PDB file of N, CA and C in Angstrom:
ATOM      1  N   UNK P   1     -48.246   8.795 -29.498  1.00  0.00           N
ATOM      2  CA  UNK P   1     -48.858   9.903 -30.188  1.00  0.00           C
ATOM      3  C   UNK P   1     -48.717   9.651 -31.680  1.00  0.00           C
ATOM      4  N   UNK P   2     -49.862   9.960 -32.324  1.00  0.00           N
ATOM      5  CA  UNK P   2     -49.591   9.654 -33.706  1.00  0.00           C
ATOM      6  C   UNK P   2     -49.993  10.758 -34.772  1.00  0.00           C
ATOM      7  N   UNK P   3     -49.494  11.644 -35.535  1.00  0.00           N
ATOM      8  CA  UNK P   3     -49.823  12.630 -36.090  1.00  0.00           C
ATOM      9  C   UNK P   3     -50.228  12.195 -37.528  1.00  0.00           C
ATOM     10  N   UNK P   4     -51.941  12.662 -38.501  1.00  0.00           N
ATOM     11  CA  UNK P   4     -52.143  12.399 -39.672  1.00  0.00           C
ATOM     12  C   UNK P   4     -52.335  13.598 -40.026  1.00  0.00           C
ATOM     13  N   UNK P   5     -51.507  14.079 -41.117  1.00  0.00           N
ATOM     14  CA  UNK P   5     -52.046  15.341 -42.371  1.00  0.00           C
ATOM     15  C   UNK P   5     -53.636  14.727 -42.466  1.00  0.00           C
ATOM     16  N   UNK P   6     -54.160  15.687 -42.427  1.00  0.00           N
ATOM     17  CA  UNK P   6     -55.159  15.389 -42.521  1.00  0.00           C
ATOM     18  C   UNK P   6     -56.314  16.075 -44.252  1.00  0.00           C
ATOM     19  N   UNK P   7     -55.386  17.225 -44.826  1.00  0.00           N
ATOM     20  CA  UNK P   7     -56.068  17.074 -46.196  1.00  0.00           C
ATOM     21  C   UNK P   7     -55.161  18.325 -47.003  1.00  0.00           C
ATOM     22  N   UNK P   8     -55.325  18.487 -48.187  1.00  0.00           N
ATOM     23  CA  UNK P   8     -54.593  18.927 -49.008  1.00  0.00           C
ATOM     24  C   UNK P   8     -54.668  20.842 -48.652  1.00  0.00           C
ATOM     25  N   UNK P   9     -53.832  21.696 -49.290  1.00  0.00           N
ATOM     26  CA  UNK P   9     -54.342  22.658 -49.130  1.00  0.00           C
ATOM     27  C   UNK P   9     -53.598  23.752 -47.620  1.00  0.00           C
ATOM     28  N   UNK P  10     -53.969  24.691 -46.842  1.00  0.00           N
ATOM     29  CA  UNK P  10     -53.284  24.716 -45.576  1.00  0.00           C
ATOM     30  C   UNK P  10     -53.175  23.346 -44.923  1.00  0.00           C
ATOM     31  N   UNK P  11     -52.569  23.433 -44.441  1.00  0.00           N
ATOM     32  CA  UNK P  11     -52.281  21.918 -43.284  1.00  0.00           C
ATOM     33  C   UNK P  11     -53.296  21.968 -42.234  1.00  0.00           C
ATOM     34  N   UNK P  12     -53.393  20.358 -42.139  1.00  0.00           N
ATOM     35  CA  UNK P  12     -54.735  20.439 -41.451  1.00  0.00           C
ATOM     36  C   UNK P  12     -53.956  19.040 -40.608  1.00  0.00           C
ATOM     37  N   UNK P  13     -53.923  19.327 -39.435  1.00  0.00           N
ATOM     38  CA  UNK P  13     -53.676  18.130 -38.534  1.00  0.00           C
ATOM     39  C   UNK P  13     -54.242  17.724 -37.504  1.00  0.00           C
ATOM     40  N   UNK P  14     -54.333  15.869 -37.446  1.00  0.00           N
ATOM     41  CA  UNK P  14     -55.254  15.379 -36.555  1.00  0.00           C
ATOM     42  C   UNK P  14     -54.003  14.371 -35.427  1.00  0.00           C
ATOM     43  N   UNK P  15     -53.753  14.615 -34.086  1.00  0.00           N
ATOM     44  CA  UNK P  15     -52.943  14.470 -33.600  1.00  0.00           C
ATOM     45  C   UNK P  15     -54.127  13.391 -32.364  1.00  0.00           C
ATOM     46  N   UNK P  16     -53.349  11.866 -32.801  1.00  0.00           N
ATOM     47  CA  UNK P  16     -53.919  11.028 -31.824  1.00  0.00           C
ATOM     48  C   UNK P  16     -53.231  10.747 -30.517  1.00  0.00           C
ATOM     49  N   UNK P  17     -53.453  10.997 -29.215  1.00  0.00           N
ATOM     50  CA  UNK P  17     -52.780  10.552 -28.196  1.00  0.00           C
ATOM     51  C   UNK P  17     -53.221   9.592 -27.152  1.00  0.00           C
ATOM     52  N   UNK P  18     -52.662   8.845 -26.028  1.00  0.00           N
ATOM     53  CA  UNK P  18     -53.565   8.505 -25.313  1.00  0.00           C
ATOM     54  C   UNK P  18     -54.314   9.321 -24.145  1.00  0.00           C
ATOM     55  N   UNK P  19     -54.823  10.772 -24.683  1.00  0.00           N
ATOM     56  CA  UNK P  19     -55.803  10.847 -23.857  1.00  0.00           C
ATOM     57  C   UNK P  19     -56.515  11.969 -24.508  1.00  0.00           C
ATOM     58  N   UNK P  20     -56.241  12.003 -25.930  1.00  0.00           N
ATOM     59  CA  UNK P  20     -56.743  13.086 -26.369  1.00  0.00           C
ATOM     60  C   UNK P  20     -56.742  13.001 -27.955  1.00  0.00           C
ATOM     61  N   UNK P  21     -57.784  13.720 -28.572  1.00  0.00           N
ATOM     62  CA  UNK P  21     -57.233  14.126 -30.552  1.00  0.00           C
ATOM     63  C   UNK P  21     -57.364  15.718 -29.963  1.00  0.00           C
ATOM     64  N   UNK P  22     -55.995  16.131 -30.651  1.00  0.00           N
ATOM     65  CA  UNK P  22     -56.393  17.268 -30.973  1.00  0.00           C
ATOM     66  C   UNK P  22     -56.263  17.474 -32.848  1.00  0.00           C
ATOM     67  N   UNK P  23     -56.644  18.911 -32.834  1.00  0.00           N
ATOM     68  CA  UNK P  23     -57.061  18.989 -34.042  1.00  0.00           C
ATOM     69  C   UNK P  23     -56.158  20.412 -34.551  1.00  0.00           C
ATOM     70  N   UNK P  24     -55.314  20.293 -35.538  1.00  0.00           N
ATOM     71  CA  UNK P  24     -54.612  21.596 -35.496  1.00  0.00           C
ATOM     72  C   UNK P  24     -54.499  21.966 -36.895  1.00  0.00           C
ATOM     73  N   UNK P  25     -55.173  23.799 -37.427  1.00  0.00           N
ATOM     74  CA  UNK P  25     -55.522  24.092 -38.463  1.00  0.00           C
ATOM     75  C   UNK P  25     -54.603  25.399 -38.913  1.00  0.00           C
ATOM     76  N   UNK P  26     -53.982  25.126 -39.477  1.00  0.00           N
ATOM     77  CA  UNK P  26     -52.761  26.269 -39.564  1.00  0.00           C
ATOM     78  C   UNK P  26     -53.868  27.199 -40.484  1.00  0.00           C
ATOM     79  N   UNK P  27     -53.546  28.188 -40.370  1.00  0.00           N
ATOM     80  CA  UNK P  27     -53.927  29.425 -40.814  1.00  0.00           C
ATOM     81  C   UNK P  27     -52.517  30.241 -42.022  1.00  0.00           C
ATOM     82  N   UNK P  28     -53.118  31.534 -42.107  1.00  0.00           N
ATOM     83  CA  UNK P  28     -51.960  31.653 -42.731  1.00  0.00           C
ATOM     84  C   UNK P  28     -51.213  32.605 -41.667  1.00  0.00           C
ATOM     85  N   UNK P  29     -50.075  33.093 -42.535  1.00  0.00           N
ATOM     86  CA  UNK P  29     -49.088  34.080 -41.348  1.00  0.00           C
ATOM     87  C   UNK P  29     -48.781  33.348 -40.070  1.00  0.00           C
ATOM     88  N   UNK P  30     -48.663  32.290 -40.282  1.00  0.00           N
ATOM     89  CA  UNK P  30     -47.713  31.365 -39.120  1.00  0.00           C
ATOM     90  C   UNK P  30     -48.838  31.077 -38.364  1.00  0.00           C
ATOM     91  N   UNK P  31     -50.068  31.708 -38.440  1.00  0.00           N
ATOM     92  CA  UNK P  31     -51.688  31.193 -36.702  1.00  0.00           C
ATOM     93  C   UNK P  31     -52.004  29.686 -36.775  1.00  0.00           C
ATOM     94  N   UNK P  32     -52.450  29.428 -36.308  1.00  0.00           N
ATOM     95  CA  UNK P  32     -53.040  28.382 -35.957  1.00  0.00           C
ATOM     96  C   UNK P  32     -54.196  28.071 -35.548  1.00  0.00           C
ATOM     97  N   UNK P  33     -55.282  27.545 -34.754  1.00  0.00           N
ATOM     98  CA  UNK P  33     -56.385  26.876 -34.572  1.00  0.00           C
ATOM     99  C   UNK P  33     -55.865  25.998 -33.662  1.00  0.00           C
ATOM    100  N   UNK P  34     -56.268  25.325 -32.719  1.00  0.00           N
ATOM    101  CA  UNK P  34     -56.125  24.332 -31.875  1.00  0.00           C
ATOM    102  C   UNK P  34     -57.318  23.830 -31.401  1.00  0.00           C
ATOM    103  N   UNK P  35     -57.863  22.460 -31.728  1.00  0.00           N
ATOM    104  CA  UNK P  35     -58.709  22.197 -30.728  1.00  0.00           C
ATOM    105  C   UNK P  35     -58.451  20.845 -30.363  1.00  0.00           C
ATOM    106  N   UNK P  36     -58.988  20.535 -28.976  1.00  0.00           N
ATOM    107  CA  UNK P  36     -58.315  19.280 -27.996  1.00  0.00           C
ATOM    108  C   UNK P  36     -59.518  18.960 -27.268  1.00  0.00           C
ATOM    109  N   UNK P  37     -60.156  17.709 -28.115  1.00  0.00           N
ATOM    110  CA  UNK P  37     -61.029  16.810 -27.617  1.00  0.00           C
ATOM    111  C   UNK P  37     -60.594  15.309 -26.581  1.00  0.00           C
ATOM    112  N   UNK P  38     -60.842  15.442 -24.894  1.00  0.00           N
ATOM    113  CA  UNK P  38     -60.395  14.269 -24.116  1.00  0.00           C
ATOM    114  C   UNK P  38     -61.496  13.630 -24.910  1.00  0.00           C
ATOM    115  N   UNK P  39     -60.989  12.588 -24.294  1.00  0.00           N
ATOM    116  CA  UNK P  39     -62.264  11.188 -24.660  1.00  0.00           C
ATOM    117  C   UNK P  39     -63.130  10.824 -23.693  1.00  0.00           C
ATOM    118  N   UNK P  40     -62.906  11.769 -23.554  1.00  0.00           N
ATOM    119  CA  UNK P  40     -64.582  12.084 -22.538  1.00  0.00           C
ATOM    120  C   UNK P  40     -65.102  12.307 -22.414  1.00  0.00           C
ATOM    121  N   UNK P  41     -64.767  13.289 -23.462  1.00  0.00           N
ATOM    122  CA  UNK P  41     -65.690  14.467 -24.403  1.00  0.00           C
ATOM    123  C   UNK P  41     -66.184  14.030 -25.487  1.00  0.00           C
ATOM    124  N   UNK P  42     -65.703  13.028 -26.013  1.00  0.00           N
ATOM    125  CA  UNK P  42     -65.994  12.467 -27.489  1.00  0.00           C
ATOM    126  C   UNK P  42     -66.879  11.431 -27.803  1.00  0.00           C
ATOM    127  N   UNK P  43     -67.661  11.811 -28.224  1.00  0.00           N
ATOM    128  CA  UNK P  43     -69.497  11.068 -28.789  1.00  0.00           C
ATOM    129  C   UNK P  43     -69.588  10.596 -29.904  1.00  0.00           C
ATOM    130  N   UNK P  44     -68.315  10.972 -30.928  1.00  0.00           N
ATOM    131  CA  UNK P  44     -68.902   9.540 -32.179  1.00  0.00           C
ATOM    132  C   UNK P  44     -67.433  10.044 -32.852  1.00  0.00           C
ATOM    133  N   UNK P  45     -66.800   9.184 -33.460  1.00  0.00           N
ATOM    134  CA  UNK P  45     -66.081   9.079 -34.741  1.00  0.00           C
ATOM    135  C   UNK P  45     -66.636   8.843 -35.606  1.00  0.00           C
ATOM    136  N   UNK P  46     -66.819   9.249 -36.927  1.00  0.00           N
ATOM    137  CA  UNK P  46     -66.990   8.585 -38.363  1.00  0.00           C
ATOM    138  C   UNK P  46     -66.214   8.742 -39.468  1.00  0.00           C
ATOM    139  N   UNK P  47     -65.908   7.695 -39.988  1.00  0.00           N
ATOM    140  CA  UNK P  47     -64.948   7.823 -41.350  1.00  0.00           C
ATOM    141  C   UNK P  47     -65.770   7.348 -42.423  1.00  0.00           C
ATOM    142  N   UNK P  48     -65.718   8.206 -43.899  1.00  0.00           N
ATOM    143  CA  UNK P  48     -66.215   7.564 -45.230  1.00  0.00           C
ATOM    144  C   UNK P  48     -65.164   7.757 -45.801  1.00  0.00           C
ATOM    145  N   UNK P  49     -64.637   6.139 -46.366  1.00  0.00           N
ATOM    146  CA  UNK P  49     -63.424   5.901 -47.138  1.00  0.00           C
ATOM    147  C   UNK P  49     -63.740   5.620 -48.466  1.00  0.00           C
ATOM    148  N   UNK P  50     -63.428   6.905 -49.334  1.00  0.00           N
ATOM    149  CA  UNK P  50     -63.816   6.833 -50.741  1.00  0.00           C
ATOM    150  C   UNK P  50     -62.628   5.713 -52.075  1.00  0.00           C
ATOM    151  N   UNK P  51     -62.978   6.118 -52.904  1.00  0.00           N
ATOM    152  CA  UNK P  51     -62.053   5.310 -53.985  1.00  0.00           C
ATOM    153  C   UNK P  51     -60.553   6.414 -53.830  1.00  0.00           C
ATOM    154  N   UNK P  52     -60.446   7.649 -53.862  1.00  0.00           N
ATOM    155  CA  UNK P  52     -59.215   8.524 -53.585  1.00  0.00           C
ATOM    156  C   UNK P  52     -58.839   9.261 -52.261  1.00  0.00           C
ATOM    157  N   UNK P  53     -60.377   9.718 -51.969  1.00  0.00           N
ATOM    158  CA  UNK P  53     -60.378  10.520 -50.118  1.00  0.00           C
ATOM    159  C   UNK P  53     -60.906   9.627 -49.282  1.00  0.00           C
ATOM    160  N   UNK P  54     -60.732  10.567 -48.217  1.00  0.00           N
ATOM    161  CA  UNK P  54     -62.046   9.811 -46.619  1.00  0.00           C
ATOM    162  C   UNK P  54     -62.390  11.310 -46.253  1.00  0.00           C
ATOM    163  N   UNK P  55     -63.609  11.280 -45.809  1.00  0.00           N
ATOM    164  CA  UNK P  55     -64.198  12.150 -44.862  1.00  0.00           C
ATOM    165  C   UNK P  55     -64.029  11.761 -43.655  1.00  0.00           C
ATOM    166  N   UNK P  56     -63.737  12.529 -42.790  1.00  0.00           N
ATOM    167  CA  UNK P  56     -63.324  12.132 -41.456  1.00  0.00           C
ATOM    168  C   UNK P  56     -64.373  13.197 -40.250  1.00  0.00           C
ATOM    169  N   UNK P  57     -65.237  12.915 -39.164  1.00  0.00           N
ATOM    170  CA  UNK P  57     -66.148  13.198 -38.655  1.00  0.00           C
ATOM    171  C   UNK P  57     -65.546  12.868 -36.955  1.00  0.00           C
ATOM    172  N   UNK P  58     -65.452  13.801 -36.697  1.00  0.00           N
ATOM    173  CA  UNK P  58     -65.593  13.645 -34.813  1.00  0.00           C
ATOM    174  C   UNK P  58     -66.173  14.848 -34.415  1.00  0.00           C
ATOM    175  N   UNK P  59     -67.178  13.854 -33.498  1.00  0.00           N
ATOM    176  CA  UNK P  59     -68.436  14.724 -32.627  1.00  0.00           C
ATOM    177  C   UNK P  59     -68.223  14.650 -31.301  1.00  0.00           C
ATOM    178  N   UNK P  60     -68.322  15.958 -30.623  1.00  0.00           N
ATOM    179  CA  UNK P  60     -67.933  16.413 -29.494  1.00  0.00           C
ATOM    180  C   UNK P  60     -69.595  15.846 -28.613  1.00  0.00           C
ATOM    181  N   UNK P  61     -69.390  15.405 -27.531  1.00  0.00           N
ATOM    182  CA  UNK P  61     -70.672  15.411 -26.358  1.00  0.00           C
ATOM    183  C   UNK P  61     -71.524  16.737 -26.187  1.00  0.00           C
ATOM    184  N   UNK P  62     -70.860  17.676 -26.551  1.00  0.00           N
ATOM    185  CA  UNK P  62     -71.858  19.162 -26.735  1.00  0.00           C
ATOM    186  C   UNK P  62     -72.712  19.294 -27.794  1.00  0.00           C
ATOM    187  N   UNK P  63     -72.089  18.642 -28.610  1.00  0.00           N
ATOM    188  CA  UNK P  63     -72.930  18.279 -30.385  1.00  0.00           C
ATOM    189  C   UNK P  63     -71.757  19.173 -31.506  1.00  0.00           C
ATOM    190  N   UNK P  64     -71.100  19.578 -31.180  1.00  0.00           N
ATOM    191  CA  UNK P  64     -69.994  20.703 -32.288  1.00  0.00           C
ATOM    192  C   UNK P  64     -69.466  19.021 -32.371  1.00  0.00           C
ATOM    193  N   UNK P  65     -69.093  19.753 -34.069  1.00  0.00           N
ATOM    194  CA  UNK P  65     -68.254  18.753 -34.592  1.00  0.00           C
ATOM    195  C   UNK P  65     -66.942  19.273 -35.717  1.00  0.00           C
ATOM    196  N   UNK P  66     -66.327  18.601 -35.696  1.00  0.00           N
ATOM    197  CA  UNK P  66     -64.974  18.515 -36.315  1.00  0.00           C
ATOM    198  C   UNK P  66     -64.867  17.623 -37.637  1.00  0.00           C
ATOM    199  N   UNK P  67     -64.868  18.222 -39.159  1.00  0.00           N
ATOM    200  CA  UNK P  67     -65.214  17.671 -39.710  1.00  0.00           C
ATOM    201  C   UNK P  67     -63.782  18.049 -41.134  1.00  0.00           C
ATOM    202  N   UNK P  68     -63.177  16.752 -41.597  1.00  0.00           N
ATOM    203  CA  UNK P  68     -62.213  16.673 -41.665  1.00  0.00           C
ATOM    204  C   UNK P  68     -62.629  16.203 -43.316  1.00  0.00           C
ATOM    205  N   UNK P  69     -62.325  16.989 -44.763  1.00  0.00           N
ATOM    206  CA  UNK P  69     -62.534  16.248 -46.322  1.00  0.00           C
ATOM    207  C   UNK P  69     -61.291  16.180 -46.884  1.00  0.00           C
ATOM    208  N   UNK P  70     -61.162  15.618 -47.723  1.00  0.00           N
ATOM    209  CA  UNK P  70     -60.255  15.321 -48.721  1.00  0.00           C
ATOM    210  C   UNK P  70     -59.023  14.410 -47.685  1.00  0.00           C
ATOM    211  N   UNK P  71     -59.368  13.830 -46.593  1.00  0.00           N
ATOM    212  CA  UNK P  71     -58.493  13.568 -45.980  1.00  0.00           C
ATOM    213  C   UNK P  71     -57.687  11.808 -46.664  1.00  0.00           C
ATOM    214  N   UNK P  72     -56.097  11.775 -46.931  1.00  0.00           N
ATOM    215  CA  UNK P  72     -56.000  10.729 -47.432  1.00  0.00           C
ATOM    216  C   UNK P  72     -56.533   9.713 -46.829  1.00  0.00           C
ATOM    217  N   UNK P  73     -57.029   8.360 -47.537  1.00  0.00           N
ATOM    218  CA  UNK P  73     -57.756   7.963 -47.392  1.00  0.00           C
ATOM    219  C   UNK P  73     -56.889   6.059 -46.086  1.00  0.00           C
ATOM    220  N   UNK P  74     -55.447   6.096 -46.456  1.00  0.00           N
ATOM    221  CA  UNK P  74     -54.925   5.417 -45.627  1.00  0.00           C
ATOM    222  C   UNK P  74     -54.345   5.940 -44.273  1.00  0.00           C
ATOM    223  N   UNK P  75     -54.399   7.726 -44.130  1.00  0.00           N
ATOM    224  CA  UNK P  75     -54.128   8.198 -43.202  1.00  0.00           C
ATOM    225  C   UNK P  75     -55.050   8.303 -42.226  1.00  0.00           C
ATOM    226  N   UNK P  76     -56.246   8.193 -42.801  1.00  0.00           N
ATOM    227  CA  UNK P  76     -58.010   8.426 -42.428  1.00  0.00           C
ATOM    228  C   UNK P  76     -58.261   6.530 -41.494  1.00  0.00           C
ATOM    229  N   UNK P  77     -57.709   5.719 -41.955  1.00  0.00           N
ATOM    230  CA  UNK P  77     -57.691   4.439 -41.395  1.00  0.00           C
ATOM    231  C   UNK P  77     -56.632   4.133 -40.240  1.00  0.00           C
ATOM    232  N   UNK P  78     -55.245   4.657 -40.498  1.00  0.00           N
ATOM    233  CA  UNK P  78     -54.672   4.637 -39.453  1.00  0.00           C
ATOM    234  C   UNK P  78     -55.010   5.481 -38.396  1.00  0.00           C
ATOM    235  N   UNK P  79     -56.106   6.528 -38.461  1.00  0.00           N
ATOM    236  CA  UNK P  79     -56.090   7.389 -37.327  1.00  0.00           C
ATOM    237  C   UNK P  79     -57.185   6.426 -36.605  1.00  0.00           C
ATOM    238  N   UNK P  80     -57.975   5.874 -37.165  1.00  0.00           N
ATOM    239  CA  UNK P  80     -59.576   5.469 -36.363  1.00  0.00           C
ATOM    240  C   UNK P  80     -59.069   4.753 -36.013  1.00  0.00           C
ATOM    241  N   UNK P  81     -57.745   3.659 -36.404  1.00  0.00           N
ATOM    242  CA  UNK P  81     -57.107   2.687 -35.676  1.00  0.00           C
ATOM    243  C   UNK P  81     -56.875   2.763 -34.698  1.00  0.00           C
ATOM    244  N   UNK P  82     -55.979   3.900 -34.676  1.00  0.00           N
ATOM    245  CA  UNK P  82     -55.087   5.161 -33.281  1.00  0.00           C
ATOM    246  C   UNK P  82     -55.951   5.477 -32.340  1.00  0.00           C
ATOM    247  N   UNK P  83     -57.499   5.356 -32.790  1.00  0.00           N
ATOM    248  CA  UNK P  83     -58.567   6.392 -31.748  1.00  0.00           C
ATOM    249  C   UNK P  83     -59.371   4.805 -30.882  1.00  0.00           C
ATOM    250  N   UNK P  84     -59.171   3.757 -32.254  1.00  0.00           N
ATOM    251  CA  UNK P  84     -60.016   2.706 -31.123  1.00  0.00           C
ATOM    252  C   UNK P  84     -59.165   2.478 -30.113  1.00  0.00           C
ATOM    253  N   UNK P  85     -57.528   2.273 -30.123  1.00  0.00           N
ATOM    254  CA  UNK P  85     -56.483   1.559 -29.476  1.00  0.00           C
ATOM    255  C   UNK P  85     -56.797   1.997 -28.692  1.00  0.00           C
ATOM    256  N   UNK P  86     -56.249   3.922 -28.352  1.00  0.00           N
ATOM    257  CA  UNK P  86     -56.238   4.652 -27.498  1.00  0.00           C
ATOM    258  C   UNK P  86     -57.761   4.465 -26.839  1.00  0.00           C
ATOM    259  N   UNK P  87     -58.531   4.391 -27.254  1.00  0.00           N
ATOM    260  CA  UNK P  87     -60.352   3.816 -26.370  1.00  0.00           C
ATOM    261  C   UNK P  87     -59.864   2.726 -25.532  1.00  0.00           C
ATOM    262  N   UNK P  88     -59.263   1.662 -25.939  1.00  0.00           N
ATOM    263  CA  UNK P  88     -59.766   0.450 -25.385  1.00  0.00           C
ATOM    264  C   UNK P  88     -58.079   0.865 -24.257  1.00  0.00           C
ATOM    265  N   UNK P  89     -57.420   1.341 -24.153  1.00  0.00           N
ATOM    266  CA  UNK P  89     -56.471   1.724 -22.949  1.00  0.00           C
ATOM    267  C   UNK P  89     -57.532   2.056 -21.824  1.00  0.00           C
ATOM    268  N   UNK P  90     -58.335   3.139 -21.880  1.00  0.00           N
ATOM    269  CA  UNK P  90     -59.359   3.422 -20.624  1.00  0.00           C
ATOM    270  C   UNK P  90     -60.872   2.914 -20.835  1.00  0.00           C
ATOM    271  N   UNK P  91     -60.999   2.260 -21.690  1.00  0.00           N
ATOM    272  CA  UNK P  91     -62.308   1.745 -21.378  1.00  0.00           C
ATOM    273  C   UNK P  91     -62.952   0.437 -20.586  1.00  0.00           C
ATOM    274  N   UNK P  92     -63.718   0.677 -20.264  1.00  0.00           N
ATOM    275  CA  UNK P  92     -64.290  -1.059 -19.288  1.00  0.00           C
ATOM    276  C   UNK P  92     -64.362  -2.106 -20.189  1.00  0.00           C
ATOM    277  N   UNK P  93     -65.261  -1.309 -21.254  1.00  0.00           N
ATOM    278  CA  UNK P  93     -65.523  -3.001 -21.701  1.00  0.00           C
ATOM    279  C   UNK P  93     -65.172  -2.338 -23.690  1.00  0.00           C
ATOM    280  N   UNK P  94     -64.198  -3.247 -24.332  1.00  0.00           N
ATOM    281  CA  UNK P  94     -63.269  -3.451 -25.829  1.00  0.00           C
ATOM    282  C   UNK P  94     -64.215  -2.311 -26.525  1.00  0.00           C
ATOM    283  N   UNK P  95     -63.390  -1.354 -27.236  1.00  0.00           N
ATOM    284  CA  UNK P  95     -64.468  -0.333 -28.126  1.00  0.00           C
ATOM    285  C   UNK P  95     -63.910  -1.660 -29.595  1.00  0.00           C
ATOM    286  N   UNK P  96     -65.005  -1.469 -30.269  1.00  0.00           N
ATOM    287  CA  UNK P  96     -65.204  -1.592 -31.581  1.00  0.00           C
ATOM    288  C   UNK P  96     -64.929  -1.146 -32.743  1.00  0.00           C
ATOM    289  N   UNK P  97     -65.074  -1.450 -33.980  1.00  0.00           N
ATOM    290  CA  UNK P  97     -65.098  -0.619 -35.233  1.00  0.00           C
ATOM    291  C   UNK P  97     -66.086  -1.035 -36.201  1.00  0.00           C
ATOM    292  N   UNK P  98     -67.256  -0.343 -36.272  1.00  0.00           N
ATOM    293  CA  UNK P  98     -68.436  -1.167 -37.320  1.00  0.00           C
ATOM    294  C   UNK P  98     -68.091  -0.682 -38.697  1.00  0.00           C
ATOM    295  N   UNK P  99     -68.150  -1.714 -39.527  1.00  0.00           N
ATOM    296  CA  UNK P  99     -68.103  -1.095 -41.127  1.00  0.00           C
ATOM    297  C   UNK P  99     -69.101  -1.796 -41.549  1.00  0.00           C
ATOM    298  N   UNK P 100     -68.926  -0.918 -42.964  1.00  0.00           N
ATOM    299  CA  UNK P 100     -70.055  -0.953 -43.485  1.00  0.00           C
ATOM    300  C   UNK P 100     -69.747  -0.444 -45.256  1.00  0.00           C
ATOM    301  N   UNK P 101     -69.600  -1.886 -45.871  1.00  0.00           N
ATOM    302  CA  UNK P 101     -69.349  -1.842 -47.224  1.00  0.00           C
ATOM    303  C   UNK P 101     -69.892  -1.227 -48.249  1.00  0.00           C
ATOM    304  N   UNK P 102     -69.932  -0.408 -49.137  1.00  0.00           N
ATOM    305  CA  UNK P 102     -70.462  -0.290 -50.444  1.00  0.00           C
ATOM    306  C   UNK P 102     -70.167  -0.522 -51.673  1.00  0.00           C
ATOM    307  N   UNK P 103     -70.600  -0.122 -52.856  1.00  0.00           N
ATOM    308  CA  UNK P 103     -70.055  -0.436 -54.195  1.00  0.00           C
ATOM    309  C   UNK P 103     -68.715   0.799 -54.145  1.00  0.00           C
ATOM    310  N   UNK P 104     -68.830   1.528 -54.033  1.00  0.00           N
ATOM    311  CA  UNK P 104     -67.624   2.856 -53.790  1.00  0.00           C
ATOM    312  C   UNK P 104     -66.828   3.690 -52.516  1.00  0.00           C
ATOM    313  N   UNK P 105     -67.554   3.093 -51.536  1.00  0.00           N
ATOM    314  CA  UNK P 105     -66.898   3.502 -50.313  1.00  0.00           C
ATOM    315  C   UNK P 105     -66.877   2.664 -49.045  1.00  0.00           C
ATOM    316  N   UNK P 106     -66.059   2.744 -48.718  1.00  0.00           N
ATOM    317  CA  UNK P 106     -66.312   2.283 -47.093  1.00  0.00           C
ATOM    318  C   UNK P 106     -66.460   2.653 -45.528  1.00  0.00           C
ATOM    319  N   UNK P 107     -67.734   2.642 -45.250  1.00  0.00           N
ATOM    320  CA  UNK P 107     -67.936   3.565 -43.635  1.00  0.00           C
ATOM    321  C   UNK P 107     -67.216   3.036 -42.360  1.00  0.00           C
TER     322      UNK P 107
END
């Protein structure tokens, strides 16, 4: 299991496991938010890794999405790391990671 802060501000956490992200959004007065995407459920990751942040993007198979800014930008890399590993544990055939360079960011 691997837990990333996920951005400045209330706490925003993206919790990688092998069989699940959940997503946990503290509120104030102690609440919370919980949401818990299997990977079975899950239809796209995307990360944009800026010069200071990453935007961080996971899309549910229903089409709702989970959409994650200001997220640090080496915590934002170790998670997609965390999400291919945990893929290629139950998948048939090796998940991937496509990038895609620019002058200021990286997808």
């Amino acid at each position: 299991m691997h837990e990333r802060k996920a951005s400045k501000g209330n706490p925003k956490w993206l919790v990688v496991t092998d069989r699940r992200i959940m997503y946990i959004d503290e509120k104030i007065l102690g609440r919370y938010e919980l949401t818990a995407i299997p990977y079975e459920k899950l239809e796209q990751v995307y990360v944009k890794v800026g010069k200071l942040y990453s935007e961080f993007l996971i899309k549910k198979e229903d089409g709702s999405e989970i959409r994650l800014q200001r997220m640090d930008k080496e915590e934002a890399r170790k998670a997609i790391e965390s999400i291919r590993d945990a893929l290629n544990e139950i998948a048939v055939e090796p998940v991937s990671i496509e990038r895609k360079k620019h002058l200021m960011s990286e997808e």
